[in-house]
Short mmCIF file of C-alpha atoms in Angstrom, two decimals:
data_model
loop_
_atom_site.label_atom_id
_atom_site.label_comp_id
_atom_site.label_asym_id
_atom_site.label_seq_id
_atom_site.Cartn_x
_atom_site.Cartn_y
_atom_site.Cartn_z
CA MET A 1 -4.96 -18.05 21.81
CA SER A 2 -5.05 -21.23 19.81
CA ASN A 3 -6.27 -21.28 16.24
CA ALA A 4 -4.98 -23.27 13.30
CA ASN A 5 -4.17 -20.19 11.27
CA VAL A 6 -2.48 -18.21 14.09
CA ARG A 7 1.24 -18.03 13.67
CA ASP A 8 3.54 -17.25 16.62
CA MET A 9 6.55 -15.60 15.01
CA THR A 10 8.55 -15.49 18.23
CA LYS A 11 9.79 -18.98 17.78
CA GLY A 12 11.35 -20.98 14.89
CA SER A 13 13.44 -20.15 11.88
CA PRO A 14 13.02 -16.45 10.84
CA MET A 15 13.53 -17.27 7.19
CA LYS A 16 10.93 -20.04 7.23
CA LEU A 17 8.47 -17.88 9.22
CA LEU A 18 8.87 -14.91 6.84
CA LEU A 19 8.33 -17.05 3.78
CA LEU A 20 5.33 -18.88 5.18
CA PHE A 21 3.78 -15.57 6.30
CA THR A 22 4.72 -13.77 3.10
CA LEU A 23 3.54 -16.20 0.38
CA PRO A 24 -0.21 -15.87 1.18
CA VAL A 25 0.10 -12.09 1.60
CA LEU A 26 2.12 -11.97 -1.71
CA LEU A 27 -0.59 -13.93 -3.52
CA GLY A 28 -3.21 -11.61 -2.06
CA ASN A 29 -1.34 -8.50 -3.07
CA VAL A 30 -0.70 -9.87 -6.56
CA PHE A 31 -4.39 -10.64 -6.96
CA GLN A 32 -5.22 -7.12 -5.74
CA GLN A 33 -2.81 -5.61 -8.25
CA LEU A 34 -4.10 -7.91 -10.98
CA TYR A 35 -7.69 -6.79 -10.47
CA ASN A 36 -6.44 -3.26 -10.39
CA MET A 37 -4.69 -3.85 -13.61
CA VAL A 38 -7.71 -5.58 -15.15
CA ASP A 39 -9.88 -2.71 -14.02
CA THR A 40 -7.55 -0.32 -15.83
CA ILE A 41 -7.16 -2.62 -18.85
CA ILE A 42 -10.94 -2.76 -19.27
CA VAL A 43 -11.26 1.01 -18.99
CA GLY A 44 -8.46 1.50 -21.58
CA ARG A 45 -9.64 -1.05 -24.03
CA CYS A 46 -13.36 -0.38 -23.75
CA LEU A 47 -13.46 3.38 -23.29
CA GLY A 48 -10.22 4.53 -24.89
CA TYR A 49 -6.88 6.00 -23.79
CA GLN A 50 -8.59 9.29 -22.71
CA ALA A 51 -10.61 7.31 -20.03
CA LEU A 52 -7.41 5.44 -19.15
CA ALA A 53 -5.76 8.78 -18.53
CA ALA A 54 -8.68 10.11 -16.56
CA VAL A 55 -8.49 7.17 -14.20
CA GLY A 56 -4.70 7.46 -14.13
CA THR A 57 -4.62 11.06 -13.25
CA THR A 58 -6.63 10.27 -10.06
CA GLY A 59 -4.05 7.78 -8.84
CA SER A 60 -2.03 10.24 -6.74
CA LEU A 61 -5.14 11.71 -5.11
CA ASN A 62 -6.35 8.14 -4.44
CA PHE A 63 -3.10 7.32 -2.84
CA LEU A 64 -3.20 10.59 -0.77
CA VAL A 65 -6.50 9.64 0.96
CA LEU A 66 -6.52 5.87 0.91
CA GLY A 67 -2.75 5.80 1.74
CA PHE A 68 -3.51 7.85 4.88
CA ALA A 69 -6.21 5.34 5.73
CA ASN A 70 -3.95 2.44 5.13
CA GLY A 71 -1.28 3.93 7.29
CA LEU A 72 -3.71 4.30 10.13
CA THR A 73 -5.01 0.74 10.00
CA SER A 74 -1.49 -0.62 9.81
CA GLY A 75 -0.41 1.53 12.74
CA PHE A 76 -3.49 0.66 14.80
CA SER A 77 -2.64 -3.11 14.37
CA VAL A 78 0.96 -2.78 15.70
CA MET A 79 -0.16 -2.84 19.38
CA VAL A 80 -2.39 -5.80 18.58
CA ALA A 81 0.58 -7.68 17.31
CA GLN A 82 2.71 -6.70 20.26
CA ARG A 83 0.02 -7.80 22.77
CA PHE A 84 -0.29 -11.08 20.93
CA GLY A 85 3.43 -11.61 21.10
CA ALA A 86 3.33 -10.88 24.85
CA LYS A 87 0.45 -13.41 25.34
CA ASP A 88 -1.76 -10.60 26.81
CA GLU A 89 -5.27 -11.47 25.61
CA GLU A 90 -7.04 -8.76 27.55
CA GLY A 91 -4.63 -6.12 26.29
CA LEU A 92 -5.07 -7.47 22.75
CA LYS A 93 -8.81 -7.04 22.88
CA LYS A 94 -8.67 -3.49 24.27
CA ALA A 95 -6.10 -2.59 21.65
CA GLU A 96 -8.40 -3.91 18.94
CA ALA A 97 -11.48 -2.13 20.35
CA SER A 98 -9.79 1.20 20.63
CA ALA A 99 -8.43 0.84 17.07
CA VAL A 100 -12.02 0.15 15.84
CA THR A 101 -13.30 3.27 17.63
CA LEU A 102 -10.64 5.48 16.14
CA CYS A 103 -11.19 4.12 12.69
CA ILE A 104 -14.89 4.90 12.71
CA GLY A 105 -14.18 8.60 13.49
CA PHE A 106 -11.40 8.80 10.85
CA THR A 107 -13.68 7.29 8.29
CA VAL A 108 -16.35 9.91 8.61
CA LEU A 109 -13.83 12.75 8.46
CA LEU A 110 -11.92 11.35 5.58
CA THR A 111 -15.08 10.66 3.44
CA ILE A 112 -16.38 14.22 3.95
CA PHE A 113 -13.03 15.87 3.32
CA SER A 114 -12.13 13.85 0.25
CA VAL A 115 -15.42 14.07 -1.57
CA LEU A 116 -15.63 17.86 -1.11
CA THR A 117 -12.07 18.49 -2.34
CA ALA A 118 -11.93 16.02 -5.33
CA ARG A 119 -12.66 18.51 -8.11
CA PRO A 120 -10.62 21.46 -6.69
CA LEU A 121 -7.62 19.14 -6.32
CA LEU A 122 -7.88 17.76 -9.81
CA LYS A 123 -7.99 21.29 -11.20
CA LEU A 124 -4.97 22.23 -9.01
CA ILE A 125 -2.88 19.52 -10.63
CA HIS A 126 -3.72 20.72 -14.11
CA THR A 127 -5.91 17.83 -15.18
CA PRO A 128 -6.59 18.32 -18.91
CA ASP A 129 -10.04 19.56 -19.83
CA ASP A 130 -10.73 16.54 -22.02
CA ILE A 131 -10.52 14.10 -19.03
CA ILE A 132 -11.38 16.04 -15.93
CA GLY A 133 -15.07 15.13 -16.03
CA ASP A 134 -14.40 11.44 -16.06
CA ALA A 135 -11.69 11.88 -13.44
CA VAL A 136 -14.03 13.68 -10.98
CA THR A 137 -16.67 11.07 -11.48
CA TYR A 138 -14.32 8.11 -10.83
CA ILE A 139 -12.48 9.48 -7.69
CA SER A 140 -15.66 10.79 -6.09
CA ILE A 141 -17.21 7.30 -6.13
CA ILE A 142 -13.95 5.79 -4.76
CA TYR A 143 -13.90 8.40 -2.01
CA ALA A 144 -17.57 7.69 -1.12
CA GLY A 145 -16.62 4.09 -0.51
CA ILE A 146 -13.77 4.78 1.97
CA ALA A 147 -15.61 3.04 4.72
CA ALA A 148 -15.43 -0.28 2.78
CA THR A 149 -11.63 0.14 2.21
CA ILE A 150 -10.93 0.91 5.84
CA MET A 151 -13.10 -1.94 7.10
CA TYR A 152 -11.25 -4.53 4.94
CA ASN A 153 -7.79 -3.09 5.73
CA LEU A 154 -8.29 -2.98 9.50
CA LEU A 155 -9.72 -6.44 9.76
CA ALA A 156 -7.04 -7.90 7.49
CA CYS A 157 -4.44 -6.14 9.64
CA PHE A 158 -5.92 -7.72 12.80
CA LEU A 159 -5.75 -11.21 11.22
CA ARG A 160 -2.13 -10.61 10.17
CA ALA A 161 -1.22 -9.27 13.56
CA VAL A 162 -2.07 -12.70 15.07
CA GLY A 163 -0.09 -14.43 12.31
CA ASP A 164 -2.92 -15.33 9.93
CA SER A 165 -1.88 -14.13 6.47
CA LYS A 166 -3.89 -16.85 4.61
CA SER A 167 -7.46 -15.78 5.34
CA PRO A 168 -7.11 -12.24 3.87
CA LEU A 169 -5.68 -13.91 0.71
CA TYR A 170 -8.79 -15.99 0.23
CA PHE A 171 -11.07 -12.96 0.55
CA LEU A 172 -8.98 -10.93 -1.86
CA ILE A 173 -9.15 -13.68 -4.39
CA ILE A 174 -12.97 -13.61 -4.13
CA SER A 175 -12.93 -9.81 -4.25
CA SER A 176 -10.61 -9.87 -7.28
CA VAL A 177 -12.81 -12.12 -9.27
CA LEU A 178 -15.98 -10.18 -8.27
CA ASN A 179 -14.29 -6.94 -9.34
CA ILE A 180 -13.45 -8.21 -12.74
CA ILE A 181 -16.98 -9.54 -13.30
CA LEU A 182 -18.51 -6.19 -12.19
CA ASP A 183 -16.10 -4.24 -14.42
CA ILE A 184 -17.28 -6.17 -17.45
CA VAL A 185 -20.87 -5.94 -16.53
CA LEU A 186 -20.96 -2.29 -15.45
CA ILE A 187 -18.67 -0.84 -18.11
CA ARG A 188 -19.26 -3.05 -21.16
CA TYR A 189 -22.93 -3.97 -20.75
CA ALA A 190 -24.47 -1.42 -18.41
CA GLY A 191 -22.60 1.42 -20.15
CA LEU A 192 -21.65 3.21 -16.92
CA GLY A 193 -18.19 4.22 -18.19
CA VAL A 194 -15.60 5.12 -15.53
CA ALA A 195 -18.35 5.28 -12.96
CA GLY A 196 -18.85 1.51 -13.46
CA ALA A 197 -15.09 0.88 -12.75
CA ALA A 198 -15.26 2.85 -9.57
CA LEU A 199 -18.40 1.08 -8.38
CA ALA A 200 -16.92 -2.27 -9.10
CA THR A 201 -13.92 -1.48 -6.89
CA VAL A 202 -16.11 -0.18 -3.97
CA ILE A 203 -18.46 -3.08 -4.08
CA SER A 204 -15.76 -5.77 -4.27
CA GLN A 205 -13.88 -4.05 -1.39
CA LEU A 206 -17.04 -4.05 0.73
CA VAL A 207 -17.53 -7.77 0.06
CA SER A 208 -14.01 -8.59 1.12
CA GLY A 209 -14.45 -6.55 4.33
CA LEU A 210 -17.71 -8.37 5.19
CA LEU A 211 -16.01 -11.73 4.57
CA CYS A 212 -13.25 -10.83 6.92
CA LEU A 213 -15.75 -9.80 9.58
CA CYS A 214 -17.77 -13.01 9.25
CA TYR A 215 -14.62 -15.14 9.37
CA ILE A 216 -13.22 -13.43 12.46
CA TRP A 217 -16.62 -13.87 14.23
CA LYS A 218 -16.65 -17.58 13.39
CA LYS A 219 -13.05 -18.57 13.84
CA TYR A 220 -11.27 -16.05 16.14
CA PRO A 221 -12.72 -15.83 19.65
CA ILE A 222 -9.53 -14.04 20.62
CA LEU A 223 -10.63 -11.12 18.33
CA HIS A 224 -14.23 -11.08 19.57
CA LEU A 225 -15.02 -7.75 21.27
CA SER A 226 -17.24 -7.09 24.32
CA LYS A 227 -18.43 -3.85 25.91
CA GLU A 228 -15.71 -4.23 28.45
CA ALA A 229 -13.04 -4.19 25.68
CA PHE A 230 -14.17 -0.75 24.58
CA LYS A 231 -13.30 0.62 28.01
CA ALA A 232 -9.70 0.87 27.01
CA PRO A 233 -7.54 3.46 28.93
CA VAL A 234 -6.90 6.86 27.33
CA ALA A 235 -3.27 5.90 27.22
CA MET A 236 -4.05 3.10 24.68
CA TYR A 237 -5.76 5.55 22.37
CA ARG A 238 -2.80 7.90 22.68
CA ARG A 239 -0.43 5.06 21.91
CA HIS A 240 -2.43 4.07 18.85
CA LEU A 241 -2.34 7.66 17.58
CA ASN A 242 1.42 7.90 18.35
CA ILE A 243 2.07 4.97 16.10
CA GLY A 244 -0.78 5.25 13.50
CA LEU A 245 -0.68 9.00 12.77
CA PRO A 246 3.03 9.11 11.83
CA MET A 247 2.45 6.06 9.66
CA ALA A 248 -0.58 7.65 8.01
CA PHE A 249 1.34 10.98 7.51
CA GLN A 250 4.18 9.03 6.13
CA PHE A 251 1.90 7.67 3.49
CA CYS A 252 0.42 11.12 3.08
CA ILE A 253 3.80 12.84 2.65
CA THR A 254 4.74 10.26 -0.02
CA ALA A 255 1.34 10.82 -1.66
CA ILE A 256 1.89 14.63 -1.73
CA GLY A 257 5.03 14.04 -3.64
CA THR A 258 3.17 11.85 -6.21
CA VAL A 259 0.50 14.49 -6.47
CA VAL A 260 3.08 17.09 -7.36
CA VAL A 261 4.65 14.68 -9.88
CA GLN A 262 1.20 14.04 -11.34
CA GLY A 263 0.70 17.87 -11.69
CA ALA A 264 3.94 18.17 -13.58
CA LEU A 265 3.04 15.17 -15.71
CA ASN A 266 -0.37 16.51 -16.56
CA LEU A 267 1.28 19.43 -18.34
CA PHE A 268 2.63 17.02 -20.88
CA GLY A 269 -0.83 16.01 -22.05
CA THR A 270 -3.19 13.02 -22.20
CA GLU A 271 -0.86 10.67 -24.13
CA LYS A 272 1.88 10.99 -21.56
CA ILE A 273 -0.59 10.49 -18.75
CA ALA A 274 -1.83 7.28 -20.33
CA ALA A 275 1.68 6.03 -20.81
CA PHE A 276 2.55 6.89 -17.17
CA THR A 277 -0.64 5.11 -15.94
CA ALA A 278 0.02 1.91 -17.84
CA ALA A 279 3.66 1.75 -16.85
CA SER A 280 2.92 2.38 -13.20
CA LYS A 281 0.42 -0.57 -13.13
CA ALA A 282 3.18 -2.85 -14.51
CA GLU A 283 5.71 -1.50 -11.93
CA GLN A 284 3.28 -1.99 -9.08
CA LEU A 285 2.67 -5.55 -10.09
CA VAL A 286 6.36 -6.69 -10.11
CA THR A 287 7.21 -4.85 -6.90
CA GLN A 288 4.61 -6.71 -4.81
CA PRO A 289 7.10 -9.19 -3.35
CA ALA A 290 8.96 -6.36 -1.65
CA VAL A 291 5.71 -4.76 -0.41
CA THR A 292 4.75 -8.11 1.08
CA PHE A 293 8.03 -8.70 2.78
CA GLY A 294 7.50 -5.31 4.41
CA VAL A 295 4.13 -6.38 5.81
CA ALA A 296 5.70 -9.59 7.14
CA MET A 297 8.54 -7.65 8.82
CA ALA A 298 6.13 -5.26 10.53
CA ASN A 299 4.20 -8.21 12.11
CA TYR A 300 7.38 -10.29 12.81
CA SER A 301 9.22 -7.40 14.47
CA GLY A 302 6.05 -6.33 16.45
CA GLN A 303 5.54 -9.91 17.86
CA ASN A 304 9.28 -10.33 18.67
CA LEU A 305 9.50 -6.99 20.37
CA GLY A 306 6.46 -7.85 22.46
CA ALA A 307 8.26 -11.18 23.45
CA GLY A 308 11.44 -9.37 24.16
CA ARG A 309 13.37 -11.27 21.35
CA THR A 310 15.35 -8.37 19.91
CA ASP A 311 17.93 -10.86 18.68
CA ARG A 312 15.38 -12.34 16.38
CA ILE A 313 14.53 -8.96 14.93
CA LYS A 314 18.14 -8.59 13.84
CA GLU A 315 18.26 -12.02 12.32
CA GLY A 316 14.98 -11.46 10.54
CA VAL A 317 16.05 -8.27 8.91
CA ALA A 318 19.27 -9.85 7.65
CA LYS A 319 17.31 -12.77 6.05
CA CYS A 320 14.67 -10.41 4.61
CA THR A 321 17.35 -8.18 3.08
CA VAL A 322 18.66 -11.12 1.10
CA LEU A 323 15.14 -12.05 0.01
CA THR A 324 14.08 -8.51 -1.04
CA LEU A 325 17.27 -7.71 -3.01
CA THR A 326 16.84 -10.97 -4.91
CA CYS A 327 13.25 -9.92 -5.74
CA ALA A 328 14.61 -6.55 -6.92
CA VAL A 329 16.84 -8.18 -9.50
CA ILE A 330 14.02 -10.48 -10.66
CA SER A 331 11.67 -7.44 -11.04
CA MET A 332 14.24 -5.66 -13.10
CA VAL A 333 14.59 -8.54 -15.49
CA ILE A 334 10.84 -8.88 -15.86
CA LEU A 335 10.31 -5.22 -16.77
CA PHE A 336 13.23 -5.17 -19.25
CA LEU A 337 11.95 -8.25 -21.02
CA PHE A 338 8.20 -7.87 -20.76
CA GLY A 339 7.55 -4.26 -19.99
CA ALA A 340 6.37 -3.38 -23.55
CA PRO A 341 3.89 -6.30 -23.77
CA LEU A 342 2.43 -5.45 -20.36
CA THR A 343 1.95 -1.88 -21.50
CA LYS A 344 0.09 -2.90 -24.68
CA LEU A 345 -2.50 -4.67 -22.59
CA PHE A 346 -4.04 -1.37 -21.65
CA LEU A 347 -4.48 -0.05 -25.20
CA THR A 348 -6.70 -0.95 -28.20
CA ALA A 349 -4.18 -0.53 -30.93
CA GLU A 350 -6.58 -0.91 -33.94
CA GLU A 351 -8.71 2.07 -32.80
CA MET A 352 -5.72 4.41 -32.23
CA ASP A 353 -3.62 6.63 -34.38
CA ALA A 354 -0.31 4.92 -35.05
CA ALA A 355 1.70 8.01 -33.98
CA VAL A 356 -0.31 8.31 -30.72
CA LEU A 357 0.13 4.60 -29.99
CA GLY A 358 3.91 4.78 -30.68
CA ASP A 359 4.31 7.83 -28.39
CA ILE A 360 2.47 6.11 -25.51
CA LEU A 361 4.46 2.86 -25.85
CA ALA A 362 7.87 4.56 -26.08
CA SER A 363 7.05 6.81 -23.12
CA ALA A 364 5.93 3.79 -21.02
CA LYS A 365 9.12 1.91 -22.00
CA MET A 366 11.29 4.85 -20.86
CA TYR A 367 9.57 5.02 -17.50
CA LEU A 368 9.80 1.29 -16.82
CA ARG A 369 13.46 0.89 -17.67
CA GLN A 370 14.57 3.84 -15.69
CA ALA A 371 12.55 2.89 -12.58
CA ALA A 372 13.71 -0.77 -12.73
CA LEU A 373 17.31 0.24 -12.27
CA PHE A 374 16.50 1.69 -8.84
CA PHE A 375 14.43 -1.25 -7.48
CA PRO A 376 17.07 -2.24 -4.86
CA PHE A 377 16.56 1.15 -3.08
CA LEU A 378 12.80 0.82 -3.34
CA ASN A 379 12.76 -2.65 -1.92
CA MET A 380 15.00 -1.79 1.09
CA ILE A 381 12.57 1.02 1.97
CA PHE A 382 9.87 -1.60 2.61
CA VAL A 383 12.20 -3.63 4.86
CA TYR A 384 13.54 -0.79 7.05
CA ARG A 385 10.38 1.22 7.16
CA ASN A 386 8.16 -1.67 8.31
CA VAL A 387 10.67 -2.93 10.90
CA LEU A 388 10.86 0.50 12.49
CA GLN A 389 7.10 0.83 12.41
CA GLY A 390 6.64 -2.68 13.87
CA ILE A 391 8.81 -1.79 16.88
CA GLY A 392 6.90 1.35 17.43
CA ARG A 393 9.40 3.83 15.98
CA SER A 394 7.06 5.62 13.64
CA PHE A 395 8.82 8.99 13.64
CA MET A 396 11.81 7.65 11.74
CA PRO A 397 9.75 6.33 8.80
CA LEU A 398 7.84 9.69 8.80
CA MET A 399 11.12 11.50 8.38
CA GLY A 400 12.07 9.12 5.62
CA GLY A 401 8.87 10.23 3.93
CA VAL A 402 9.88 13.88 4.42
CA PHE A 403 13.16 13.28 2.57
CA GLU A 404 11.28 11.46 -0.15
CA LEU A 405 8.82 14.39 -0.54
CA ILE A 406 11.55 16.98 -0.72
CA THR A 407 13.26 15.00 -3.46
CA ARG A 408 10.04 14.51 -5.48
CA LEU A 409 9.30 18.25 -5.21
CA ALA A 410 12.76 19.24 -6.34
CA ALA A 411 12.77 16.71 -9.20
CA SER A 412 9.31 17.76 -10.36
CA PHE A 413 10.17 21.42 -10.49
CA LEU A 414 13.72 21.17 -11.91
CA LEU A 415 14.01 18.12 -14.03
CA PRO A 416 11.03 18.39 -16.60
CA GLY A 417 12.45 21.73 -17.82
CA ILE A 418 15.79 20.09 -18.42
CA LEU A 419 15.05 16.46 -19.41
CA GLY A 420 11.37 16.75 -20.42
CA PHE A 421 9.18 13.60 -19.72
CA ARG A 422 12.41 11.73 -18.72
CA GLY A 423 12.68 14.10 -15.77
CA ILE A 424 9.23 13.03 -14.57
CA CYS A 425 10.32 9.39 -14.82
CA LEU A 426 13.41 10.10 -12.59
CA ALA A 427 11.44 11.78 -9.80
CA GLY A 428 10.35 8.52 -8.20
CA PRO A 429 13.70 6.66 -8.32
CA LEU A 430 15.59 9.68 -6.86
CA ALA A 431 13.03 9.83 -4.07
CA TRP A 432 13.58 6.15 -3.32
CA ILE A 433 17.26 6.79 -2.74
CA SER A 434 16.58 9.72 -0.53
CA ALA A 435 14.30 7.64 1.72
CA ALA A 436 16.27 4.38 1.74
CA VAL A 437 19.50 5.81 2.97
CA PRO A 438 18.23 7.58 6.19
CA LEU A 439 15.95 4.63 6.95
CA GLY A 440 18.81 2.26 6.81
CA ILE A 441 20.92 4.54 8.96
CA ALA A 442 18.09 4.80 11.57
CA TYR A 443 17.62 1.02 11.62
CA TYR A 444 21.37 0.25 12.21
CA TYR A 445 21.59 2.96 14.81
CA LEU A 446 18.81 1.34 16.74
CA GLN A 447 20.19 -2.17 16.17
CA LYS A 448 23.44 -1.22 17.83
CA ARG A 449 21.41 -0.10 20.90
CA ASN A 450 19.43 -3.33 20.99
CA PHE A 451 16.20 -1.51 19.96
CA TYR A 452 15.34 0.82 22.80
CA LEU A 453 11.59 0.91 23.29
CA PRO A 454 9.67 4.12 22.94
CA ASP A 455 9.23 4.40 26.71
CA GLY A 456 12.93 4.35 27.19
CA GLY A 457 13.26 0.73 28.23
CA LYS A 458 15.01 -2.09 26.45
#
């Protein structure tokens, strides 16, 4: 199992391991968010705030489908990390092969379902008439490229499962640069509008997936698959689904909440949608450190569980809690100081009515400042949820998602009528609290029992 980029996380300082693993993943996530931001900035500045709102209103539906896919790929890599930690190469290959088989089937189903339901769902969430055409065009192309997204996510998860967080970073950097170039070419020069933005995203995602595949084939014999590897026992497929489906549904449940919030937001009109879109992009950028520490903890806990080192899981969570809460404070400060300038990047002020511009900026500022105050709860969700998933306890994160959904639903139906747009801004933070608390309780409950395994052992 030797490779220069493979990192065995069952030995050495947990703090050092988490930081070394996290930094490349963080850079990759930041690059991914940056090219998503640039994608949105180019749309807003080249096509106007209506196009910005059209792309923004698809975000929750995008998260609903691609979040489900991301949950599957993350869940299907858990057993790979555990077999790697247990030094079981044959089991690792069979876990990998069965994950690939399952992903092919889910890719076909998700693509068909999402493309057929795109327009009806956009109508269901009250997408304004002046932007629904662009919204349908954009999300339909994204959905048609689901195969590229799943391909990259699964292969990147396999690399991270064996401790290599650097290689996916390099491919994301290439993909990010390509996406920006394609955005400019397809939107500004080819005149394809929002369709150009969607095509740029799909093409760049496909390139990053192919790069991962070529790299694995060249550098990782441990991840090479043979016909024998695909003869995995039925129990392994069942185990994948037992871990992956709850993780996917957890994303899906969270996404349903964001879809409901989007539906409530759409009733406030195109300007508020544009403000929410721009502010959300800024929020996603500054919260990437917490997201990345979650990825690190999933792989760290999976490897250490496989090696029987539950003591190291406890130590790793303690160290990661300090790191992620520190990141929460830093993220707060960034948004309070630079939230307004970040929002302005998405708009072409000289071509907009002053009143419209003022309304968009004021609404975005309100959203960012309210959300920032609750970042400690959001950041701890990533720690607890990913540790529980890494040790195979997917049901508990799923229930955390249920609590989050219930809170978003209640907030979306009750608060806008009382607080207006401010009520929409509070839906997310209140949902973070409702998820973080039960996840924390579940983690410490298991910690006191030395992390019982799903099969009843220790």
